[in-house]
Amino acid sequence: MIKIGRITVSLEMREVYLGGELLPLGARAFGILELLIQARGATVTKDDIFEHVWPRSVVGENNIHVQLSALRKIFGDDKQAIRTISGRGYRLTLAVQEVDLGMSASAPMLRVAAGRLNSLPALHGTLIGRESTTTELARALAIGPIVTLVGPGGVGKTQSGIAVARSIADPSGMETCFVALASATRAQSIVSIVAEALGIAPGEGEAVELKELAAAVQGRKLLVLLDNCEHVIESAATVCDVLVQASADVRILATSREPLRTRGEITHWVDPMDTPAVDASPHAILTCSSVKLFLAQLTAFNAAAIGDRRSLEMIATICRRLDGVPLAIELAAARAAVFGIRKLIFELDDRFPFLTGGRRTAPRRQQTLEASLDWGYELLGDPEKLVLQRLGVFSARFSLEAACAVAAFAQLSCNKVTEAIIGLASKCFVGTTCGSNIKEYFLLETTREYALRKLYSSGEADEALSRKAEFLAQSETVSGRGLGMVARRSLTAGEAVASW
């Protein structure tokens, strides 16, 4: 054991104590402390820290600052316990003393930090348009151990998950744990990220295993919010299954662009916000959640209040054309605050270069409308990418027969197109109608614009448009009913939300 100022450290157990109390300290912060102790007062460079704590990873210098902040807190009043050497690195200024506290060297190498977990991010302001979600999801978590919030990018899955987790945990006294998986790249990194969030410190040179995660949650009343699972979906499903099998009191609320498809999962589809009908009255426009969000964002930017009917109708048009997706509406409101509503409507015809400038602190995929779609698009298989871009020629609902007629060419057969549509629907790129014996499909307007950009850049646009025109002509001849099932009237935004 090693004594440094007011704390005692076990390098073997990777534990830090204050008196007899085990202090919670993440694995990365402990790794930096370990380097400082081994340096015995010498300067530890930033390169040394990156190599030891984040091997084979590319991270920013701010990651060191975050971990050092955690370390400095455990030293209490010893503000200069870790001194910054400008342009060089850091060094430990306190004396390092080896002591014998009679602890057994055979103690377990894996320990869980003391204290109850409560790591949910804060929610600032009211969550608009999601009032009924909390009750529905609380009921779902009482029935099943895993609930997955599924929806397209920017629809508000994370914020809804945080709000629901807080509403459940606060009155019930459950421990809560927020796990962000956006940086995860492989199965072991997911296990490590979850372990760190749960306060599990691995042994020297050892990786945490699934069985150790299971042991750490046994007997605990715990709610885990697992955020952004879609890019590591199989590994995330495995971790969820292990956790809920280890304890009947563990509940998992996951967010993803597609279901986990694991045992005991209940899928809750997060719809876009409701949007005003084309002929809505000013009162009806103002009651729509998408309009409320747009106006709230304008107020946040200190923009002039909107009161006249013409302005409200333009805002209603903007919300409809943006499909009621919160991220798109927030980006649009930021632009409207600078350029005005009329300019914003004009620019929606080429929305991707215009709708940028999201929050600086947001992940890159949430800073522009195009980046949000890029994130999900890169997770698609090659056949799904091809089918999506070819489906961009449909401006209204279309049948499976129409989709095959347009998209099944070159290397894609009708069977492959059908399988791709199944995948696109599960990953929230394609919507399906409900309440009909014959299913029809549609793309939200922003998704369609994105697909068309991909189609025109691929050089396949002429072929896809020609095949669509040929199919429409054949349908007219056969049915004698105009366009038949191929392209009925466009969905209103409200119908699209109800059908999602």
Coordinates of C-alpha atoms in Angstrom, one line a residue:
M1 CA 0.0 0.0 0.0
I2 CA 1.1 3.6 -0.8
K3 CA 0.4 6.7 1.3
I4 CA 0.1 10.0 -0.5
G5 CA -1.1 13.0 1.5
R6 CA -4.6 12.0 2.8
I7 CA -5.2 9.0 0.6
T8 CA -3.9 5.4 0.5
V9 CA -3.4 3.6 -2.8
S10 CA -3.1 -0.1 -3.7
L11 CA -1.5 -0.4 -7.1
E12 CA -2.1 -4.1 -7.0
M13 CA -5.8 -3.8 -6.3
R14 CA -6.1 -0.6 -8.3
E15 CA -8.0 1.0 -5.4
V16 CA -7.9 4.3 -3.6
Y17 CA -8.9 4.8 0.1
L18 CA -9.7 7.8 2.3
G19 CA -9.5 6.5 5.8
G20 CA -11.3 3.1 5.6
E21 CA -13.6 4.2 2.7
L22 CA -13.0 3.0 -0.8
L23 CA -13.2 6.0 -3.2
P24 CA -14.8 5.8 -6.6
L25 CA -12.2 6.4 -9.3
G26 CA -12.4 5.4 -13.0
A27 CA -9.8 3.2 -14.6
R28 CA -8.3 6.0 -16.7
A29 CA -7.9 8.4 -13.8
F30 CA -6.2 5.6 -11.8
G31 CA -3.9 4.9 -14.8
I32 CA -2.7 8.5 -14.7
L33 CA -2.2 8.3 -10.9
E34 CA -0.2 5.1 -11.3
L35 CA 2.2 6.8 -13.7
L36 CA 2.6 9.8 -11.4
I37 CA 3.4 7.4 -8.5
Q38 CA 5.9 5.4 -10.5
A39 CA 7.6 8.7 -11.6
R40 CA 8.4 9.5 -8.0
G41 CA 8.2 13.3 -8.4
A42 CA 9.6 13.4 -12.0
T43 CA 7.5 14.9 -14.8
V44 CA 5.2 12.6 -16.7
T45 CA 4.7 13.8 -20.3
K46 CA 1.3 13.9 -22.1
D47 CA 2.7 11.3 -24.5
D48 CA 3.4 9.0 -21.6
I49 CA -0.2 9.4 -20.4
F50 CA -1.7 8.8 -23.9
E51 CA 0.5 5.7 -24.4
H52 CA -0.3 4.2 -21.0
V53 CA -4.0 5.1 -20.5
W54 CA -5.3 5.3 -24.1
P55 CA -3.1 2.8 -26.1
R56 CA -4.0 2.4 -29.7
S57 CA -6.6 5.1 -29.4
V58 CA -6.7 8.7 -30.8
V59 CA -8.2 11.1 -28.1
G60 CA -7.9 14.8 -27.5
E61 CA -5.9 16.4 -24.7
N62 CA -9.1 17.4 -22.9
N63 CA -9.5 13.7 -22.0
I64 CA -6.4 14.1 -19.8
H65 CA -7.8 17.3 -18.2
V66 CA -11.1 15.5 -17.3
Q67 CA -9.2 12.6 -15.6
L68 CA -6.8 15.0 -13.8
S69 CA -9.8 16.9 -12.4
A70 CA -11.2 13.7 -10.9
L71 CA -7.8 12.9 -9.4
R72 CA -7.3 16.4 -7.9
K73 CA -10.7 16.1 -6.2
I74 CA -9.7 13.1 -4.2
F75 CA -6.6 15.0 -2.9
G76 CA -9.0 17.5 -1.3
D77 CA -7.2 20.6 0.0
D78 CA -3.9 19.6 -1.5
K79 CA -4.6 21.8 -4.6
Q80 CA -1.0 21.5 -5.9
A81 CA -0.8 17.7 -5.3
I82 CA -0.6 17.4 -9.1
R83 CA 1.3 20.3 -10.7
T84 CA 1.0 21.2 -14.3
I85 CA 4.5 21.7 -15.9
S86 CA 3.7 24.1 -18.8
G87 CA 4.4 22.6 -22.2
R88 CA 5.8 19.4 -20.7
G89 CA 3.4 17.4 -18.6
Y90 CA 2.5 16.8 -14.9
R91 CA 4.2 15.7 -11.7
L92 CA 3.2 14.6 -8.2
T93 CA 4.4 17.0 -5.6
L94 CA 3.4 15.0 -2.5
A95 CA 5.7 12.5 -0.9
V96 CA 5.1 8.8 -1.7
Q97 CA 5.3 6.5 1.3
E98 CA 5.1 2.7 1.3
V99 CA 3.1 1.3 4.2
D100 CA 2.0 -2.1 5.4
L101 CA -1.6 -2.2 6.4
G102 CA -1.8 -5.9 6.7
M103 CA -4.0 -6.4 3.6
S104 CA -4.0 -9.7 1.9
A105 CA -2.2 -9.9 -1.4
S106 CA -4.7 -12.6 -2.5
A107 CA -7.7 -10.2 -2.4
P108 CA -9.8 -10.1 -5.6
M109 CA -8.4 -8.1 -8.5
L110 CA -11.8 -6.7 -9.5
R111 CA -13.5 -4.2 -7.2
V112 CA -16.6 -2.1 -7.5
A113 CA -16.4 1.5 -6.3
A114 CA -18.3 2.3 -3.1
G115 CA -21.4 4.4 -3.1
R116 CA -24.6 4.4 -5.2
L117 CA -24.4 5.2 -8.9
N118 CA -26.3 8.2 -10.1
S119 CA -24.7 9.3 -13.4
L120 CA -27.7 10.5 -15.4
P121 CA -27.0 13.7 -17.4
A122 CA -29.0 16.8 -16.4
L123 CA -32.0 17.8 -18.4
H124 CA -32.2 21.6 -18.9
G125 CA -35.7 22.8 -19.6
T126 CA -38.9 21.0 -20.5
L127 CA -39.0 18.1 -22.9
I128 CA -41.6 19.3 -25.4
G129 CA -44.0 16.8 -26.9
R130 CA -43.0 13.7 -25.0
E131 CA -45.3 14.0 -22.0
S132 CA -47.0 10.6 -22.6
T133 CA -43.7 8.8 -23.2
T134 CA -42.7 8.7 -19.6
T135 CA -45.8 6.8 -18.4
E136 CA -45.7 4.4 -21.3
L137 CA -42.0 3.5 -20.8
A138 CA -42.3 3.2 -17.0
R139 CA -45.1 0.7 -17.6
A140 CA -43.0 -1.2 -20.2
L141 CA -40.0 -1.4 -17.9
A142 CA -42.3 -2.9 -15.2
I143 CA -43.2 -5.6 -17.6
G144 CA -39.9 -6.4 -19.3
P145 CA -36.2 -5.9 -18.3
I146 CA -35.1 -4.3 -21.6
V147 CA -36.8 -1.4 -23.4
T148 CA -35.3 0.0 -26.5
L149 CA -36.1 3.5 -27.8
V150 CA -35.9 3.2 -31.6
G151 CA -36.2 6.0 -34.2
P152 CA -34.4 8.0 -36.9
G153 CA -31.4 10.2 -36.1
G154 CA -32.2 13.5 -34.3
V155 CA -35.7 12.4 -33.2
G156 CA -34.9 12.8 -29.5
K157 CA -34.2 9.3 -28.3
T158 CA -31.4 10.2 -25.9
Q159 CA -33.3 13.1 -24.3
S160 CA -36.4 11.0 -23.9
G161 CA -34.4 8.2 -22.3
I162 CA -32.8 10.6 -19.8
A163 CA -36.2 12.0 -18.9
V164 CA -37.8 8.6 -18.5
A165 CA -34.8 7.3 -16.4
R166 CA -35.0 10.2 -14.1
S167 CA -38.8 9.9 -13.6
I168 CA -38.4 6.2 -12.7
A169 CA -35.2 6.4 -10.6
D170 CA -36.0 9.4 -8.4
P171 CA -39.1 8.0 -6.7
S172 CA -38.0 4.4 -6.6
G173 CA -34.5 4.9 -5.2
M174 CA -32.9 2.9 -8.0
E175 CA -29.3 3.3 -8.8
T176 CA -28.9 4.8 -12.3
C177 CA -26.0 4.5 -14.8
F178 CA -25.7 6.4 -18.1
V179 CA -23.4 4.6 -20.6
A180 CA -22.6 6.5 -23.9
L181 CA -21.5 4.0 -26.6
A182 CA -20.9 6.4 -29.4
S183 CA -17.1 5.9 -29.0
A184 CA -17.3 2.1 -28.8
T185 CA -15.8 0.3 -31.8
R186 CA -15.7 -3.4 -30.8
A187 CA -17.1 -5.9 -28.3
Q188 CA -14.4 -5.6 -25.7
S189 CA -14.5 -1.8 -25.8
I190 CA -18.3 -2.0 -25.0
V191 CA -17.6 -4.2 -22.0
S192 CA -14.8 -1.8 -20.8
I193 CA -17.1 1.3 -21.2
V194 CA -20.0 -0.4 -19.3
A195 CA -17.6 -1.6 -16.6
E196 CA -16.2 1.9 -16.1
A197 CA -19.7 3.4 -15.9
L198 CA -20.6 0.8 -13.3
G199 CA -17.5 1.7 -11.2
I200 CA -15.6 -1.5 -11.9
A201 CA -11.8 -1.2 -11.9
P202 CA -9.9 -4.0 -13.7
G203 CA -6.8 -5.6 -12.5
E204 CA -3.3 -4.6 -13.7
G205 CA -3.1 -5.4 -17.4
E206 CA -6.4 -7.2 -17.4
A207 CA -9.6 -6.6 -19.4
V208 CA -13.0 -6.9 -17.7
E209 CA -15.0 -9.9 -18.9
L210 CA -18.7 -10.4 -19.2
K211 CA -18.9 -12.7 -16.2
E212 CA -17.4 -9.9 -14.1
L213 CA -20.1 -7.5 -15.3
A214 CA -22.7 -10.0 -14.3
A215 CA -21.1 -10.4 -10.8
A216 CA -21.0 -6.6 -10.3
V217 CA -24.7 -6.1 -10.8
Q218 CA -26.0 -9.0 -8.7
G219 CA -28.2 -8.0 -5.9
R220 CA -28.4 -4.4 -7.1
K221 CA -31.5 -2.4 -8.0
L222 CA -30.1 -0.8 -11.1
L223 CA -31.4 1.1 -14.1
V224 CA -28.8 1.3 -17.0
L225 CA -29.4 3.8 -19.8
L226 CA -27.4 2.4 -22.8
D227 CA -27.1 5.2 -25.4
N228 CA -26.4 4.9 -29.1
C229 CA -26.3 1.1 -29.6
E230 CA -26.8 1.0 -33.4
H231 CA -23.2 0.8 -34.6
V232 CA -22.3 -2.0 -32.1
I233 CA -25.7 -3.6 -32.1
E234 CA -24.7 -7.2 -31.7
S235 CA -22.3 -6.6 -28.8
A236 CA -24.7 -4.3 -27.1
A237 CA -27.4 -6.9 -27.3
T238 CA -25.0 -9.5 -25.7
V239 CA -24.1 -7.1 -22.8
C240 CA -27.8 -6.3 -22.2
D241 CA -28.7 -10.0 -22.1
V242 CA -25.8 -10.8 -19.6
L243 CA -26.8 -7.9 -17.2
V244 CA -30.5 -8.8 -17.0
Q245 CA -29.9 -12.5 -16.6
A246 CA -27.5 -11.7 -13.7
S247 CA -30.2 -9.9 -11.7
A248 CA -34.0 -9.7 -11.7
D249 CA -33.7 -6.1 -10.4
V250 CA -31.7 -4.7 -13.3
R251 CA -33.5 -2.7 -16.0
I252 CA -32.0 -1.5 -19.2
L253 CA -33.3 1.4 -21.3
A254 CA -31.4 1.5 -24.6
T255 CA -31.5 3.9 -27.5
S256 CA -30.8 2.8 -31.0
R257 CA -31.7 3.3 -34.7
E258 CA -32.8 -0.4 -34.8
P259 CA -34.0 -2.9 -32.2
L260 CA -31.5 -5.0 -30.2
R261 CA -33.5 -8.2 -30.9
T262 CA -32.5 -9.7 -27.6
R263 CA -34.5 -11.7 -25.1
G264 CA -37.1 -9.8 -23.1
E265 CA -36.8 -6.7 -25.2
I266 CA -39.8 -4.3 -25.7
T267 CA -39.3 -1.9 -28.6
H268 CA -40.8 1.6 -28.3
W269 CA -40.7 3.6 -31.6
V270 CA -40.0 7.2 -31.0
D271 CA -42.1 9.2 -33.5
P272 CA -41.2 12.6 -34.9
M273 CA -43.1 15.4 -33.3
D274 CA -46.6 16.2 -34.6
T275 CA -46.9 18.8 -37.3
P276 CA -49.7 21.1 -38.4
A277 CA -52.1 20.2 -41.2
V278 CA -51.9 22.3 -44.3
D279 CA -55.2 24.1 -43.5
A280 CA -54.6 24.3 -39.7
S281 CA -55.9 27.3 -37.9
P282 CA -53.5 29.5 -35.9
H283 CA -54.6 27.9 -32.7
A284 CA -54.1 24.4 -34.1
I285 CA -50.6 25.4 -35.3
L286 CA -49.6 26.7 -31.9
T287 CA -50.7 23.5 -30.2
C288 CA -48.4 21.3 -32.3
S289 CA -45.3 20.2 -30.5
S290 CA -43.0 20.8 -33.5
V291 CA -44.1 24.4 -33.6
K292 CA -43.7 24.8 -29.8
L293 CA -40.1 23.6 -30.2
F294 CA -39.4 25.9 -33.1
L295 CA -40.7 28.9 -31.2
A296 CA -38.9 27.9 -28.0
Q297 CA -35.6 27.8 -29.9
L298 CA -36.3 31.2 -31.5
T299 CA -36.9 32.6 -28.0
A300 CA -33.6 31.0 -26.8
F301 CA -31.8 33.0 -29.6
N302 CA -33.5 36.1 -28.5
A303 CA -35.3 36.4 -31.8
A304 CA -38.4 38.5 -32.3
A305 CA -41.7 37.0 -31.2
I306 CA -43.9 35.5 -33.9
G307 CA -47.6 36.5 -33.7
D308 CA -49.1 37.2 -37.1
R309 CA -50.9 34.5 -39.0
R310 CA -48.7 34.6 -42.1
S311 CA -45.6 33.9 -40.0
L312 CA -47.3 31.1 -38.2
E313 CA -48.3 29.5 -41.5
M314 CA -44.7 29.6 -42.7
I315 CA -43.4 28.0 -39.5
A316 CA -46.1 25.3 -39.9
T317 CA -44.7 24.7 -43.5
I318 CA -41.2 24.5 -42.2
C319 CA -42.1 22.0 -39.5
R320 CA -44.0 19.8 -42.0
R321 CA -41.1 19.8 -44.5
L322 CA -38.7 18.9 -41.7
D323 CA -40.9 15.9 -40.8
G324 CA -41.2 17.0 -37.2
V325 CA -37.7 15.8 -36.4
P326 CA -36.4 17.8 -33.4
L327 CA -32.8 18.1 -34.5
A328 CA -33.8 19.5 -37.9
I329 CA -36.2 21.9 -36.2
E330 CA -33.6 23.2 -33.8
L331 CA -31.1 23.7 -36.6
A332 CA -33.8 25.5 -38.7
A333 CA -34.7 27.8 -35.8
A334 CA -31.1 28.8 -35.3
R335 CA -30.9 29.8 -39.0
A336 CA -34.3 31.6 -38.9
A337 CA -33.1 33.7 -36.0
V338 CA -30.3 35.0 -38.3
F339 CA -31.8 35.0 -41.8
G340 CA -35.6 35.1 -41.1
I341 CA -38.4 32.6 -41.8
R342 CA -38.9 33.5 -45.5
K343 CA -35.3 32.9 -46.3
L344 CA -35.4 29.6 -44.4
I345 CA -38.3 28.3 -46.4
F346 CA -36.5 29.1 -49.6
E347 CA -33.4 27.3 -48.5
L348 CA -35.2 24.1 -47.6
D349 CA -35.0 23.0 -51.2
D350 CA -31.3 22.6 -50.6
R351 CA -31.4 22.0 -46.9
F352 CA -28.2 20.1 -46.2
P353 CA -25.7 23.0 -46.8
F354 CA -28.0 25.4 -44.9
L355 CA -29.0 23.4 -41.8
T356 CA -25.7 23.3 -40.0
G357 CA -24.3 25.0 -36.9
G358 CA -25.6 22.7 -34.1
R359 CA -24.4 23.0 -30.5
R360 CA -20.6 23.1 -30.2
T361 CA -20.8 20.6 -27.4
A362 CA -23.0 18.2 -29.3
P363 CA -21.5 15.1 -31.0
R364 CA -20.4 15.7 -34.6
R365 CA -23.3 13.7 -35.9
Q366 CA -25.7 16.1 -34.3
Q367 CA -24.1 19.4 -35.5
T368 CA -25.5 19.2 -39.0
L369 CA -28.6 17.6 -40.6
E370 CA -26.4 15.8 -43.2
A371 CA -24.1 14.4 -40.5
S372 CA -27.0 12.9 -38.7
L373 CA -28.0 11.0 -41.8
D374 CA -24.4 10.1 -42.6
W375 CA -24.0 8.3 -39.3
G376 CA -26.9 6.0 -40.0
Y377 CA -26.1 5.6 -43.7
E378 CA -22.6 4.3 -43.0
L379 CA -24.1 1.5 -40.9
L380 CA -26.1 0.2 -43.8
G381 CA -25.0 -2.8 -46.0
D382 CA -24.1 -2.1 -49.6
P383 CA -27.5 -3.4 -51.0
E384 CA -29.4 -1.3 -48.5
K385 CA -27.4 1.8 -49.6
L386 CA -28.2 1.1 -53.2
V387 CA -31.9 0.5 -52.6
L388 CA -32.2 3.6 -50.5
Q389 CA -30.8 5.9 -53.1
R390 CA -33.0 4.4 -55.8
L391 CA -36.1 4.7 -53.7
G392 CA -35.4 8.5 -53.6
V393 CA -37.3 8.8 -56.9
F394 CA -40.6 8.2 -55.1
S395 CA -42.1 11.4 -53.8
A396 CA -45.1 9.7 -52.3
R397 CA -46.1 6.3 -51.0
F398 CA -45.1 3.3 -53.0
S399 CA -45.8 -0.5 -53.1
L400 CA -43.2 -3.3 -52.7
E401 CA -44.0 -4.1 -56.4
A402 CA -43.1 -0.5 -57.4
A403 CA -39.9 -0.6 -55.3
C404 CA -38.7 -3.8 -57.0
A405 CA -39.5 -2.5 -60.4
V406 CA -37.4 0.6 -59.8
A407 CA -34.6 -0.7 -57.6
A408 CA -34.0 -4.3 -58.9
F409 CA -31.4 -3.8 -61.6
A410 CA -27.7 -4.3 -62.1
Q411 CA -26.5 -6.5 -59.2
L412 CA -29.8 -6.4 -57.2
S413 CA -32.6 -8.9 -57.7
C414 CA -36.1 -8.5 -56.4
N415 CA -35.3 -10.8 -53.5
K416 CA -32.4 -8.6 -52.5
V417 CA -34.5 -5.4 -52.8
T418 CA -37.1 -6.9 -50.6
E419 CA -34.5 -7.9 -47.9
A420 CA -33.0 -4.4 -48.2
I421 CA -36.3 -2.8 -47.6
I422 CA -36.8 -4.9 -44.5
G423 CA -33.4 -3.7 -43.2
L424 CA -34.1 -0.1 -44.1
A425 CA -37.5 -0.2 -42.3
S426 CA -35.9 -1.7 -39.1
K427 CA -33.2 1.0 -39.2
C428 CA -35.7 3.8 -39.6
F429 CA -34.8 4.9 -43.1
V430 CA -38.1 3.7 -44.6
G431 CA -41.5 4.1 -43.1
T432 CA -44.5 1.8 -43.5
T433 CA -48.2 2.6 -43.5
C434 CA -50.5 0.8 -41.0
G435 CA -54.2 -0.1 -41.0
S436 CA -54.1 -1.5 -44.5
N437 CA -54.2 -5.1 -45.9
I438 CA -51.5 -4.0 -48.4
K439 CA -48.5 -2.4 -46.9
E440 CA -47.1 0.7 -48.6
Y441 CA -43.8 2.5 -47.9
F442 CA -42.5 6.1 -47.8
L443 CA -39.5 8.2 -47.1
L444 CA -39.6 11.2 -44.9
E445 CA -38.8 14.3 -47.0
T446 CA -35.4 14.9 -45.5
T447 CA -34.5 11.2 -46.0
R448 CA -35.7 11.4 -49.6
E449 CA -33.6 14.5 -50.3
Y450 CA -30.6 12.7 -48.9
A451 CA -31.3 9.6 -51.0
L452 CA -31.6 11.7 -54.1
R453 CA -28.2 13.4 -53.5
K454 CA -26.7 9.9 -53.3
L455 CA -28.6 8.8 -56.4
Y456 CA -27.4 11.7 -58.6
S457 CA -23.8 11.4 -57.4
S458 CA -23.9 7.6 -58.2
G459 CA -24.8 8.1 -61.9
E460 CA -27.9 5.9 -61.6
A461 CA -30.5 8.6 -61.6
D462 CA -31.5 8.3 -65.3
E463 CA -31.9 4.5 -65.0
A464 CA -34.0 4.7 -61.8
L465 CA -36.2 7.5 -63.1
S466 CA -36.7 5.7 -66.4
R467 CA -37.7 2.5 -64.6
K468 CA -40.2 4.4 -62.5
A469 CA -41.8 6.1 -65.5
E470 CA -42.0 2.7 -67.3
F471 CA -43.7 1.1 -64.2
L472 CA -46.2 4.0 -63.9
A473 CA -47.1 3.7 -67.5
Q474 CA -47.7 -0.1 -67.2
S475 CA -49.8 0.4 -64.1
E476 CA -52.0 2.9 -65.8
T477 CA -52.6 0.5 -68.7
V478 CA -53.3 -2.5 -66.5
S479 CA -55.4 -0.9 -63.8
G480 CA -57.1 1.9 -65.6
R481 CA -57.0 3.8 -62.3
G482 CA -54.4 6.4 -62.8
L483 CA -51.3 5.6 -60.8
G484 CA -52.8 2.7 -58.9
M485 CA -50.9 1.5 -55.9
V486 CA -47.6 3.1 -57.0
A487 CA -47.8 6.7 -55.9
R488 CA -51.0 7.7 -54.2
R489 CA -51.3 11.1 -52.7
S490 CA -48.4 12.3 -50.6
L491 CA -48.7 11.7 -46.8
T492 CA -49.3 14.7 -44.7
A493 CA -46.8 15.1 -41.9
G494 CA -49.4 14.0 -39.4
E495 CA -50.1 10.9 -41.3
A496 CA -46.4 10.2 -41.7
V497 CA -45.9 10.5 -37.9
A498 CA -48.9 8.2 -37.2
S499 CA -47.6 5.6 -39.7
W500 CA -43.9 5.6 -38.5

